[in-house]
Amino acid sequence: MATVEPGVGPSPAQSAETTRLGAVVLAYGDPNGAAAVTRSLVGTMPAQDIMVVQNPSGPSDPPLPPPAPGVRVMRMPSNGGYATAMNAGVRALMSHPYTHFLLLTQDAGLEDGTVSTLIGHLGSGRIGVIAPTLASRESGQPWSYGGSTDRRGQVSHRPTPRGSGPLVEADWVDGACIVVARQLLEDVGLFDGRFFLYFEEADLCLRARRAGWPVLVALDARAYQAPGASRRQGAYEFLMTRNGIEYARRLGGWRAVLTALNANRDKLGALASQGLRRGAPLRTEHGRARTYGIVLGALAFFLRRWGPPPAWLPGLGDIKFTKPPAGSDRNAA
């Protein structure tokens, strides 16, 4: 356990406070990504405060060696998705008196000073979740200043900031790089592992805001990420559909479910219109992946089938997994 002194805070009195920070880095696929993220943290915080959680794509994946001396590595029994892996890492760190947890995915990149800036802002008041702005790894252009949820339960990234900063409120933030207060997790629970991927951070932020915990974006901090939807079109549509409908239900009840279903119906209609111009949508791999993903995602919602998408779904892309262990990681109703 280590003490990390805050960086630039809102006032000298606030910056004199101390935050005890533990970090969880999710490792999946190319091990070089998680290693690079981890090494970027070493120097900002002691290596013994960093936990790397490996999500194997199959039993033949070799164990991930520690990316730096002193860094701990936990290998999951199977790829249970983002939420299950992050929960495992956080639970392990909760045996130490950390006050906050920095959560990072293997495809994230940190601008110099980002972690110190986020820590510094924690002295500005009772903050449940705080995240930097996200920029494209390729172009360097910002693409997310936090997320919005409309009254129908539909979510979107904010392409421009709402407010002048340095801190602005958001309905939710992307899980690629976030700092979460330990007390928040003790109050509302961890991520809901049933989602597998997508919406788990929006759901946590929803519970946080309902419990009176602010969700903030630091406009003076930046991380980099490349969104993965194009690499897994079938899995993306399946998970966004199923999890999105469930998120709408938690936000606004069954009336919001009907609205979410209508939104997915419109998406199918637009996909069919594109297919008529290019040939029937189901004749192309792209069209089959997206169409099956949307239809089967809605069906999975009503059947209450959680976890990863079906292994036979077209368009899984880089989503690979072994059979998950019995039971599911539930942290929310």
XYZ file of C-alpha atoms in Angstrom:
333
model
C 0.000 0.000 0.000
C 1.318 3.416 -0.876
C 0.438 7.028 -0.349
C 0.247 9.154 -3.484
C 0.328 12.885 -2.969
C -2.220 14.799 -5.068
C -1.078 16.917 -7.980
C -2.572 20.256 -8.961
C -5.751 20.684 -6.915
C -8.388 23.368 -6.715
C -6.716 25.072 -3.731
C -3.584 24.676 -1.570
C -5.676 23.394 1.339
C -7.328 20.737 -0.767
C -4.099 19.684 -2.485
C -2.581 18.929 0.927
C -4.933 15.970 1.335
C -3.752 12.459 0.685
C -5.245 9.794 -1.575
C -4.330 6.137 -1.285
C -4.539 4.836 -4.840
C -4.507 1.278 -6.129
C -4.611 0.485 -9.862
C -6.146 -2.376 -11.844
C -5.018 -2.880 -15.447
C -7.054 -5.261 -17.601
C -4.960 -7.451 -19.903
C -6.583 -9.136 -22.887
C -5.238 -10.128 -26.273
C -1.870 -8.609 -27.102
C 0.101 -8.603 -23.816
C 2.208 -5.676 -25.018
C -0.713 -3.282 -24.533
C -1.197 -4.049 -20.845
C 2.564 -4.024 -20.321
C 2.852 -0.551 -21.854
C -0.007 0.825 -19.759
C 1.459 -0.675 -16.602
C 4.940 0.665 -17.246
C 3.488 4.135 -17.799
C 2.072 3.973 -14.270
C 5.331 2.928 -12.645
C 6.968 6.169 -11.582
C 3.581 7.795 -11.030
C 2.805 5.254 -8.324
C 4.678 2.380 -6.684
C 4.657 -0.894 -8.620
C 3.278 -2.844 -5.650
C 0.072 -0.780 -5.876
C -0.657 -2.048 -9.398
C -2.639 -5.204 -10.132
C -2.767 -6.601 -13.678
C -5.735 -8.907 -14.306
C -5.363 -11.237 -17.278
C -8.485 -12.287 -19.165
C -7.355 -15.330 -21.201
C -8.903 -15.866 -24.618
C -8.404 -19.612 -24.167
C -6.648 -22.182 -21.972
C -3.571 -22.119 -24.201
C -2.847 -18.463 -23.462
C 0.450 -18.331 -21.548
C 0.440 -16.685 -18.124
C 1.298 -13.011 -18.328
C 4.612 -12.192 -16.662
C 4.760 -9.100 -14.430
C 5.238 -6.091 -16.748
C 7.516 -4.479 -14.158
C 9.187 -5.645 -10.927
C 6.764 -5.516 -8.021
C 3.590 -5.485 -10.133
C 1.126 -8.222 -9.197
C -0.600 -10.312 -11.871
C -3.885 -12.196 -11.457
C -5.002 -14.663 -14.138
C -8.744 -15.233 -14.442
C -9.993 -18.818 -15.021
C -11.766 -17.653 -18.202
C -12.582 -14.485 -20.079
C -15.601 -13.252 -18.152
C -15.424 -9.773 -19.654
C -14.466 -6.339 -18.385
C -16.661 -6.186 -15.288
C -15.770 -9.587 -13.838
C -12.034 -8.997 -14.299
C -12.102 -5.487 -12.848
C -14.164 -6.690 -9.893
C -11.618 -9.421 -9.185
C -8.774 -6.924 -9.205
C -10.614 -4.426 -7.013
C -11.612 -7.101 -4.505
C -7.979 -8.161 -4.221
C -6.890 -4.569 -3.620
C -9.635 -4.050 -1.038
C -7.574 -6.091 1.392
C -5.375 -2.972 1.592
C -6.556 0.457 2.783
C -6.762 2.149 -0.614
C -9.259 4.998 -0.800
C -9.590 5.009 -4.622
C -9.029 2.659 -7.524
C -7.662 3.590 -10.937
C -9.078 1.264 -13.590
C -7.447 0.977 -17.022
C -7.887 -1.225 -20.073
C -4.977 -2.597 -22.071
C -5.726 -0.332 -25.058
C -5.634 2.902 -23.061
C -2.809 5.400 -23.173
C -2.133 8.117 -20.609
C -0.972 11.628 -21.324
C 1.785 12.774 -18.974
C 0.327 14.078 -15.727
C -3.114 12.543 -16.200
C -3.039 10.394 -13.066
C -1.671 13.211 -10.908
C -4.318 15.583 -12.245
C -7.135 13.156 -11.503
C -5.809 12.563 -7.995
C -5.519 16.288 -7.428
C -9.180 16.808 -8.265
C -10.251 14.272 -5.661
C -9.636 16.929 -3.037
C -12.365 19.134 -4.500
C -15.182 17.310 -2.751
C -17.162 14.083 -2.583
C -16.504 12.445 -5.962
C -17.658 8.944 -6.799
C -16.213 8.554 -10.295
C -13.823 10.776 -12.222
C -12.357 10.249 -15.674
C -10.229 12.164 -18.181
C -11.340 13.178 -21.647
C -10.707 10.480 -24.248
C -8.865 11.106 -27.492
C -8.179 8.924 -30.527
C -4.909 7.012 -30.436
C -4.573 7.515 -34.194
C -5.397 11.203 -34.654
C -5.035 12.545 -31.131
C -8.396 14.295 -31.485
C -10.749 14.161 -28.474
C -13.869 12.070 -29.065
C -15.433 11.760 -25.626
C -16.024 14.298 -22.875
C -18.037 11.830 -20.846
C -21.359 10.264 -21.718
C -24.985 11.358 -21.831
C -28.158 9.351 -21.269
C -31.443 10.711 -22.568
C -34.797 10.128 -20.902
C -35.365 7.076 -23.121
C -32.222 5.387 -21.842
C -30.244 5.915 -25.055
C -26.568 6.672 -24.475
C -24.007 8.645 -26.444
C -20.538 10.106 -25.991
C -20.272 13.868 -25.724
C -18.072 15.077 -28.606
C -17.735 18.522 -27.011
C -17.532 19.518 -23.335
C -20.612 20.758 -21.516
C -19.140 23.364 -19.235
C -15.895 25.251 -18.897
C -14.157 22.977 -16.410
C -11.869 21.947 -15.056
C -14.543 19.514 -13.811
C -17.855 18.889 -15.577
C -20.605 16.462 -14.666
C -21.489 13.510 -16.883
C -24.179 10.857 -16.772
C -21.501 8.197 -17.232
C -17.879 7.803 -18.280
C -16.032 5.232 -20.350
C -14.375 2.375 -18.452
C -11.092 2.672 -20.372
C -9.682 5.020 -17.732
C -11.565 5.909 -14.563
C -10.916 6.533 -10.874
C -13.574 5.148 -8.533
C -13.941 5.876 -4.832
C -13.782 2.860 -2.559
C -16.639 4.219 -0.448
C -18.833 4.414 -3.561
C -18.232 0.729 -4.304
C -18.979 -0.161 -0.690
C -22.198 1.864 -0.917
C -23.620 0.673 -4.267
C -21.638 -2.453 -5.187
C -19.095 -3.198 -7.894
C -19.689 -3.629 -11.621
C -22.474 -5.966 -12.690
C -20.585 -8.855 -14.267
C -23.640 -10.131 -16.127
C -23.128 -7.463 -18.795
C -19.805 -9.064 -19.891
C -18.900 -5.976 -21.929
C -20.523 -2.575 -22.568
C -22.837 -0.635 -20.241
C -21.260 -1.919 -17.040
C -19.682 1.481 -16.393
C -22.892 3.331 -17.346
C -24.803 1.122 -14.909
C -22.300 1.791 -12.112
C -22.511 5.532 -12.781
C -26.312 5.341 -12.708
C -26.206 3.719 -9.279
C -23.605 6.259 -8.145
C -25.693 9.265 -9.158
C -28.816 7.807 -7.588
C -26.885 7.430 -4.344
C -25.735 11.055 -4.496
C -22.200 10.453 -5.775
C -21.088 12.858 -8.543
C -19.706 11.462 -11.816
C -17.191 13.918 -13.268
C -14.914 14.443 -16.263
C -11.639 16.336 -15.823
C -11.194 18.530 -18.888
C -7.537 19.103 -17.999
C -6.670 15.375 -18.085
C -6.489 13.176 -21.173
C -6.232 9.510 -22.065
C -6.097 7.820 -25.451
C -8.084 4.876 -26.742
C -9.197 3.276 -29.999
C -12.879 2.192 -29.821
C -13.258 -1.499 -30.639
C -16.743 -1.685 -32.212
C -15.397 -2.094 -35.749
C -13.298 -5.096 -34.665
C -16.281 -7.057 -33.301
C -19.423 -5.978 -35.146
C -21.620 -8.955 -34.291
C -20.567 -9.067 -30.646
C -20.884 -5.292 -30.402
C -24.473 -5.240 -31.697
C -25.473 -8.199 -29.508
C -24.040 -6.741 -26.312
C -25.095 -3.160 -26.996
C -28.643 -4.351 -27.732
C -29.088 -6.717 -24.785
C -27.236 -4.583 -22.252
C -28.686 -1.355 -23.601
C -32.253 -2.584 -23.148
C -31.438 -3.721 -19.610
C -29.837 -0.369 -18.824
C -32.948 1.396 -20.125
C -35.089 -0.823 -17.881
C -33.032 0.086 -14.832
C -33.218 3.749 -15.741
C -36.871 4.115 -16.692
C -38.715 0.828 -16.241
C -40.587 -1.134 -18.892
C -41.747 1.981 -20.717
C -38.087 2.721 -21.437
C -37.682 -0.891 -22.603
C -40.288 -0.274 -25.306
C -38.417 2.836 -26.401
C -35.143 0.896 -26.548
C -36.802 -1.840 -28.604
C -38.127 0.778 -31.021
C -34.621 2.235 -31.355
C -33.262 -1.198 -32.262
C -36.118 -1.739 -34.697
C -35.147 1.516 -36.394
C -31.530 0.341 -36.502
C -32.624 -2.863 -38.223
C -34.675 -0.812 -40.665
C -31.704 1.357 -41.530
C -29.547 -1.735 -41.960
C -32.141 -3.266 -44.279
C -32.290 -0.046 -46.313
C -28.526 -0.134 -46.760
C -28.784 -3.783 -47.744
C -31.361 -3.066 -50.441
C -28.916 -0.689 -52.070
C -26.049 -3.182 -51.884
C -27.945 -6.464 -52.053
C -29.820 -8.256 -49.259
C -28.201 -7.444 -45.878
C -27.903 -11.098 -44.861
C -25.786 -11.901 -47.927
C -22.817 -9.981 -46.579
C -20.763 -10.932 -43.546
C -21.105 -7.388 -42.216
C -24.893 -7.422 -42.609
C -25.318 -10.876 -41.046
C -23.147 -9.971 -38.062
C -25.038 -6.791 -37.289
C -28.519 -8.155 -38.006
C -28.077 -11.344 -35.992
C -26.426 -9.382 -33.197
C -29.370 -6.993 -32.813
C -32.075 -9.656 -33.064
C -30.347 -12.144 -30.764
C -29.397 -9.416 -28.301
C -33.051 -8.438 -27.876
C -34.019 -12.102 -27.499
C -31.302 -12.621 -24.865
C -32.681 -9.687 -22.882
C -36.140 -11.255 -22.648
C -34.691 -14.696 -21.886
C -32.409 -13.076 -19.262
C -29.338 -14.699 -20.813
C -26.252 -12.925 -19.538
C -22.529 -13.218 -20.068
C -20.736 -13.371 -23.430
C -22.468 -13.486 -26.821
C -23.130 -16.900 -28.408
C -19.907 -18.528 -29.573
C -21.425 -19.175 -33.013
C -22.506 -15.565 -33.570
C -20.947 -14.122 -36.761
C -18.733 -11.125 -36.245
C -17.257 -11.981 -32.844
C -13.969 -10.537 -34.072
C -11.485 -10.224 -31.231
C -13.957 -11.477 -28.599
C -12.793 -14.928 -27.578
C -13.622 -16.816 -24.439
C -13.715 -20.179 -22.786
C -16.766 -21.491 -20.944
C -17.236 -19.237 -17.902
C -17.248 -20.791 -14.434
C -20.563 -21.659 -12.805
C -22.454 -18.703 -11.387
C -22.184 -15.069 -12.369
C -20.637 -11.985 -10.869
C -23.704 -10.033 -9.774
C -23.421 -6.681 -8.072
C -26.687 -5.033 -9.061
C -30.309 -5.972 -9.317
